[in-house]
Tab-separated table of C-alpha atoms in Angstrom:
chain	number	residue	atom	x	y	z
A	1	MET	CA	71.912	-55.392	75.965
A	2	GLN	CA	69.346	-52.845	74.881
A	3	SER	CA	69.179	-49.643	76.994
A	4	ASP	CA	66.109	-47.623	77.684
A	5	TYR	CA	67.247	-44.460	76.131
A	6	ALA	CA	63.449	-43.186	76.144
A	7	LYS	CA	62.882	-42.330	79.425
A	8	LEU	CA	63.565	-38.442	79.841
A	9	LEU	CA	64.800	-36.188	82.755
A	10	ARG	CA	61.982	-34.940	85.063
A	11	ALA	CA	60.962	-31.517	83.773
A	12	VAL	CA	60.368	-30.076	87.138
A	13	LEU	CA	61.489	-26.540	87.334
A	14	THR	CA	62.295	-25.515	90.703
A	15	ALA	CA	64.701	-22.661	91.497
A	16	PRO	CA	65.172	-20.168	94.477
A	17	LEU	CA	65.220	-16.506	93.291
A	18	MET	CA	69.042	-15.856	92.538
A	19	LEU	CA	70.825	-12.807	90.885
A	20	ALA	CA	72.817	-13.245	87.812
A	21	ALA	CA	76.032	-11.606	87.337
A	22	VAL	CA	75.247	-7.819	87.718
A	23	SER	CA	76.138	-5.677	84.452
A	24	GLY	CA	76.909	-2.312	85.402
A	25	ALA	CA	76.907	-0.086	88.776
A	26	ALA	CA	73.795	1.648	87.447
A	27	VAL	CA	71.792	-1.512	88.144
A	28	ALA	CA	73.871	-3.269	90.622
A	29	GLY	CA	72.310	-1.287	93.513
A	30	PRO	CA	68.304	-2.384	92.806
A	31	LEU	CA	69.168	-5.802	91.818
A	32	GLU	CA	71.498	-6.530	95.056
A	33	ASP	CA	68.554	-4.762	97.002
A	34	ALA	CA	66.092	-6.997	95.363
A	35	LEU	CA	68.262	-10.128	96.571
A	36	ALA	CA	68.446	-8.828	99.879
A	37	ALA	CA	64.559	-8.111	100.169
A	38	HIS	CA	64.062	-11.789	98.745
A	39	ASP	CA	66.218	-13.460	101.395
A	40	LYS	CA	64.525	-11.553	104.239
A	41	GLY	CA	61.119	-12.905	102.639
A	42	ASP	CA	59.906	-9.631	101.497
A	43	ASP	CA	59.211	-10.787	97.550
A	44	ALA	CA	56.938	-7.846	97.337
A	45	THR	CA	59.607	-5.466	97.607
A	46	ALA	CA	62.001	-7.808	95.376
A	47	LEU	CA	59.100	-7.430	92.697
A	48	ARG	CA	58.992	-3.691	92.964
A	49	LEU	CA	62.768	-3.435	92.568
A	50	ILE	CA	63.149	-6.036	89.621
A	51	ARG	CA	60.102	-5.187	87.387
A	52	PRO	CA	61.194	-1.786	86.350
A	53	LEU	CA	64.746	-3.298	85.295
A	54	ALA	CA	63.177	-6.112	83.567
A	55	ASP	CA	60.845	-3.481	81.508
A	56	GLN	CA	64.094	-1.577	80.613
A	57	GLY	CA	65.523	-4.659	79.241
A	58	ASN	CA	68.117	-5.810	81.836
A	59	ALA	CA	68.569	-9.386	81.230
A	60	GLU	CA	69.426	-10.500	84.855
A	61	ALA	CA	66.457	-8.752	86.113
A	62	GLN	CA	64.289	-10.580	83.293
A	63	TYR	CA	65.734	-13.773	84.391
A	64	ASN	CA	65.111	-13.142	88.054
A	65	LEU	CA	61.565	-11.762	87.119
A	66	ALA	CA	60.941	-15.255	85.104
A	67	ILE	CA	62.008	-17.168	88.335
A	68	MET	CA	59.727	-15.545	90.381
A	69	TYR	CA	56.768	-16.045	88.121
A	70	PHE	CA	57.768	-19.645	87.870
A	71	THR	CA	58.134	-20.467	91.408
A	72	GLY	CA	55.231	-18.147	92.480
A	73	GLN	CA	57.191	-15.895	94.593
A	74	GLY	CA	55.680	-12.599	95.266
A	75	VAL	CA	53.578	-13.318	92.512
A	76	PRO	CA	50.808	-15.918	91.263
A	77	LYS	CA	52.616	-18.938	89.733
A	78	ASP	CA	52.475	-18.308	86.017
A	79	PHE	CA	54.633	-20.483	83.606
A	80	ALA	CA	53.418	-18.328	80.587
A	81	GLU	CA	54.542	-15.151	82.392
A	82	ALA	CA	57.811	-17.138	83.237
A	83	ALA	CA	58.525	-17.789	79.600
A	84	LYS	CA	57.687	-14.449	78.511
A	85	TRP	CA	60.460	-12.923	80.766
A	86	PHE	CA	62.949	-15.894	79.829
A	87	ARG	CA	62.432	-15.110	76.205
A	88	PRO	CA	64.170	-11.566	76.341
A	89	ALA	CA	66.995	-12.582	78.646
A	90	ALA	CA	67.720	-15.408	76.198
A	91	ASP	CA	67.727	-13.251	72.912
A	92	GLN	CA	70.174	-11.197	74.757
A	93	GLY	CA	72.542	-14.338	75.023
A	94	ASP	CA	71.953	-15.610	78.485
A	95	ALA	CA	72.796	-19.145	78.655
A	96	THR	CA	70.699	-19.755	81.612
A	97	ALA	CA	67.707	-18.470	80.398
A	98	GLN	CA	68.272	-20.058	77.002
A	99	TYR	CA	68.403	-23.274	78.834
A	100	ASN	CA	65.311	-22.628	80.972
A	101	LEU	CA	62.907	-21.598	77.977
A	102	GLY	CA	64.334	-24.793	76.422
A	103	VAL	CA	63.026	-26.634	79.349
A	104	LEU	CA	59.351	-24.888	79.194
A	105	TYR	CA	59.260	-25.601	75.202
A	106	PHE	CA	60.009	-29.383	75.761
A	107	SER	CA	57.582	-29.745	78.453
A	108	GLY	CA	55.101	-27.450	77.201
A	109	SER	CA	54.804	-25.430	80.408
A	110	GLY	CA	53.444	-21.981	79.736
A	111	VAL	CA	54.047	-22.323	76.033
A	112	PRO	CA	52.706	-24.704	73.138
A	113	GLN	CA	55.110	-27.784	73.506
A	114	ASN	CA	57.794	-27.351	70.643
A	115	LEU	CA	60.763	-29.861	70.657
A	116	GLY	CA	62.448	-28.310	68.001
A	117	GLU	CA	62.578	-24.894	69.913
A	118	ALA	CA	63.736	-26.808	72.779
A	119	ALA	CA	66.335	-28.133	70.893
A	120	LYS	CA	67.470	-24.778	69.558
A	121	LEU	CA	67.659	-23.159	72.618
A	122	TYR	CA	69.340	-26.014	74.321
A	123	GLY	CA	72.166	-25.796	71.479
A	124	LEU	CA	72.556	-21.942	71.980
A	125	ALA	CA	73.179	-22.544	75.841
A	126	ALA	CA	75.477	-25.801	74.941
A	127	LYS	CA	77.798	-23.966	72.830
A	128	GLN	CA	78.376	-21.199	75.465
A	129	GLY	CA	79.301	-24.458	77.643
A	130	TYR	CA	76.408	-24.810	79.742
A	131	ALA	CA	76.582	-28.425	80.850
A	132	ASN	CA	72.729	-28.819	81.726
A	133	ALA	CA	72.128	-27.770	78.041
A	134	GLN	CA	74.537	-29.949	76.524
A	135	TYR	CA	72.932	-32.740	78.635
A	136	ASN	CA	69.436	-32.286	77.636
A	137	LEU	CA	70.478	-31.829	73.880
A	138	ALA	CA	72.239	-35.027	74.000
A	139	VAL	CA	69.135	-36.910	75.386
A	140	MET	CA	67.548	-35.413	72.495
A	141	TYR	CA	69.654	-36.691	70.108
A	142	SER	CA	70.161	-40.033	71.697
A	143	SER	CA	66.190	-40.473	71.283
A	144	GLY	CA	65.523	-38.414	68.366
A	145	SER	CA	63.084	-36.223	70.147
A	146	GLY	CA	62.909	-32.830	68.132
A	147	VAL	CA	66.017	-33.741	66.293
A	148	ALA	CA	67.163	-36.569	63.985
A	149	GLN	CA	68.255	-39.384	66.065
A	150	ASP	CA	72.119	-39.056	66.278
A	151	TYR	CA	74.308	-41.318	68.551
A	152	GLY	CA	77.430	-39.727	67.545
A	153	GLU	CA	76.026	-36.124	68.466
A	154	ALA	CA	74.889	-37.349	71.458
A	155	ILE	CA	77.990	-38.829	72.664
A	156	LYS	CA	79.819	-35.658	71.904
A	157	LEU	CA	77.229	-33.637	74.071
A	158	PHE	CA	77.210	-36.095	76.915
A	159	ARG	CA	81.319	-36.104	77.019
A	160	LEU	CA	81.058	-32.195	77.238
A	161	ALA	CA	78.562	-32.143	80.177
A	162	ALA	CA	80.729	-35.515	81.619
A	163	GLU	CA	83.949	-33.558	81.672
A	164	GLN	CA	82.161	-30.769	83.392
A	165	GLY	CA	81.490	-33.563	86.427
A	166	TYR	CA	77.845	-34.067	85.422
A	167	ALA	CA	76.988	-37.324	86.999
A	168	PRO	CA	73.763	-38.341	84.805
A	169	ALA	CA	76.002	-37.595	81.731
A	170	GLN	CA	78.703	-39.430	82.928
A	171	TYR	CA	76.395	-42.439	83.618
A	172	ASN	CA	74.575	-42.147	79.949
A	173	LEU	CA	78.152	-42.035	78.668
A	174	GLY	CA	78.871	-45.106	80.115
A	175	LEU	CA	75.704	-46.811	78.936
A	176	MET	CA	76.637	-45.706	75.298
A	177	PHE	CA	80.100	-47.227	75.543
A	178	GLY	CA	78.608	-50.449	77.167
A	179	ASN	CA	75.920	-50.918	74.334
A	180	GLY	CA	78.359	-49.691	71.702
A	181	GLN	CA	75.689	-46.682	70.879
A	182	GLY	CA	77.594	-43.945	68.666
A	183	VAL	CA	80.861	-45.805	69.515
A	184	SER	CA	82.624	-48.850	69.633
A	185	GLN	CA	81.990	-51.107	72.346
A	186	ASP	CA	84.146	-50.679	75.140
A	187	TYR	CA	83.625	-52.050	78.702
A	188	ALA	CA	86.792	-50.519	80.457
A	189	GLU	CA	85.488	-47.063	78.837
A	190	ALA	CA	81.727	-47.556	80.253
A	191	ILE	CA	83.343	-48.557	83.773
A	192	LYS	CA	85.243	-45.306	83.772
A	193	TRP	CA	82.351	-43.064	83.248
A	194	PHE	CA	79.837	-45.387	85.563
A	195	ARG	CA	82.657	-45.171	88.306
A	196	LEU	CA	82.817	-41.332	88.081
A	197	ALA	CA	78.873	-40.937	88.289
A	198	ALA	CA	78.828	-43.847	91.094
A	199	VAL	CA	80.903	-42.080	93.307
A	200	GLN	CA	78.870	-38.647	92.964
A	201	GLY	CA	75.971	-40.870	94.568
A	202	ASP	CA	74.323	-41.600	91.118
A	203	ALA	CA	72.065	-44.591	91.982
A	204	ASP	CA	71.598	-45.733	88.146
A	205	ALA	CA	75.518	-45.839	87.771
A	206	GLN	CA	75.915	-47.365	91.034
A	207	TYR	CA	73.563	-50.201	89.977
A	208	SER	CA	75.356	-50.602	86.642
A	209	LEU	CA	78.643	-50.662	88.161
A	210	GLY	CA	77.446	-53.396	90.637
A	211	ARG	CA	76.293	-55.489	87.530
A	212	ARG	CA	79.339	-54.979	85.787
A	213	TYR	CA	81.418	-56.407	89.028
A	214	TYR	CA	79.088	-59.218	89.060
A	215	ASN	CA	79.615	-60.255	85.542
A	216	GLY	CA	83.092	-59.378	85.083
A	217	GLU	CA	82.593	-56.794	82.361
A	218	GLY	CA	85.332	-54.497	82.224
A	219	VAL	CA	86.745	-55.510	85.560
A	220	ALA	CA	87.808	-58.720	87.428
A	221	LYS	CA	84.676	-60.271	88.420
A	222	ASP	CA	84.071	-59.370	92.495
A	223	TYR	CA	81.045	-60.330	94.179
A	224	ALA	CA	82.093	-58.229	97.271
A	225	GLU	CA	82.461	-55.083	95.217
A	226	ALA	CA	79.180	-55.790	93.295
A	227	ALA	CA	77.467	-56.177	96.624
A	228	LYS	CA	79.034	-52.818	97.805
A	229	TRP	CA	77.889	-50.943	94.537
A	230	PHE	CA	74.016	-52.491	94.911
A	231	ARG	CA	73.938	-51.472	98.344
A	232	LEU	CA	75.027	-48.043	97.735
A	233	GLY	CA	72.042	-48.054	94.887
A	234	ALA	CA	69.322	-49.665	97.114
A	235	GLU	CA	69.927	-47.330	99.885
A	236	GLN	CA	68.876	-44.287	97.562
A	237	GLY	CA	65.625	-46.603	96.840
A	238	HIS	CA	67.018	-48.187	93.335
A	239	ALA	CA	64.397	-50.935	92.712
A	240	GLY	CA	66.727	-52.798	90.481
A	241	ALA	CA	69.806	-52.465	92.957
A	242	GLN	CA	67.388	-53.561	95.861
A	243	TYR	CA	66.341	-56.584	93.998
A	244	ALA	CA	70.043	-57.707	93.049
A	245	LEU	CA	71.202	-57.134	96.550
A	246	GLY	CA	68.381	-59.193	97.792
A	247	VAL	CA	69.000	-61.814	95.371
A	248	MET	CA	72.537	-62.004	96.315
A	249	PHE	CA	71.819	-62.839	99.714
A	250	ASN	CA	69.491	-65.518	99.098
A	251	LEU	CA	70.722	-67.733	96.585
A	252	GLY	CA	73.638	-69.531	98.362
A	253	SER	CA	75.722	-71.773	96.344
A	254	ASN	CA	73.942	-71.543	93.022
A	255	ARG	CA	73.935	-67.784	92.902
A	256	PHE	CA	76.125	-67.452	90.122
A	257	LEU	CA	74.013	-69.336	87.550
A	258	ILE	CA	70.798	-67.967	88.763
A	259	PHE	CA	71.844	-64.457	89.188
A	260	ARG	CA	73.376	-64.304	86.068
A	261	ILE	CA	70.211	-65.313	84.027
A	262	PHE	CA	68.454	-62.434	86.083
A	263	LEU	CA	70.997	-59.973	85.307
A	264	ASP	CA	70.754	-60.826	81.737
A	265	GLY	CA	67.246	-60.307	81.782
A	266	GLN	CA	67.368	-56.708	82.889
A	267	VAL	CA	67.118	-53.728	81.130
A	268	GLU	CA	69.041	-50.921	82.248
A	269	SER	CA	67.621	-47.370	82.833
A	270	GLY	CA	69.173	-45.113	80.481
A	271	VAL	CA	67.711	-42.478	82.481
A	272	MET	CA	67.729	-39.479	80.223
A	273	ARG	CA	66.196	-36.970	83.084
A	274	PHE	CA	65.983	-33.623	81.773
A	275	ARG	CA	67.654	-31.307	84.031
A	276	PRO	CA	65.487	-28.780	85.958
A	277	VAL	CA	65.468	-25.013	85.706
A	278	SER	CA	68.663	-23.476	86.917
A	279	THR	CA	69.649	-20.033	88.792
């Protein structure tokens, strides 16, 4: 069964202004005052307090100034200016800034698109244990975008993010075990990861888990359990789950033969959804 690993996570970058850890009492006051002003809807004051600190090289201020430019809070929305301020924070080792700048390079927002630079920045953040970066870099390795395709490296990175509880990584890890990409095919291991993602509400995982229960792959065949998971995915608008549930309700006594044909003809959406900018 071939999975669609080419579809990438949406590069929609949305984030509220949020202060990172404050490094030192000398700047704690202005940063805290800026956050308080932002919370009151006074972005002009927040900007006035943050910009001097950013100019002085404070990474937290640089990061938050970048967020303001990205979201258009207190300033005109300007992706190039956001990238300009993420860069010095990233160069100082801020993992979230490294990740966010990577997203901008991947999508070509405010900077020329450069998948190699995106992979480099994701790698820096991933080494610090940043799950979003681990996940996005795994996507790039699985699809060969900006890096040489390497399913083994993708598996390693998906697992690191999955073990931190990130549902899309758990889902994609399940797909790779189910398809035998980078690992020996193992339906039981695939079910384990699908289930972890499905209980967190991941619609793709719910659909995939429903398929396994219907076909008896890695679990005992159980139509009621299949319908349960299809329904959960369908309620979130998952088209495959909606169709599968409709088929189950309408096929009657010949449902197994016909539905099995339907399932075998479907391509699971290995949705490599690029994680948005974080705060």
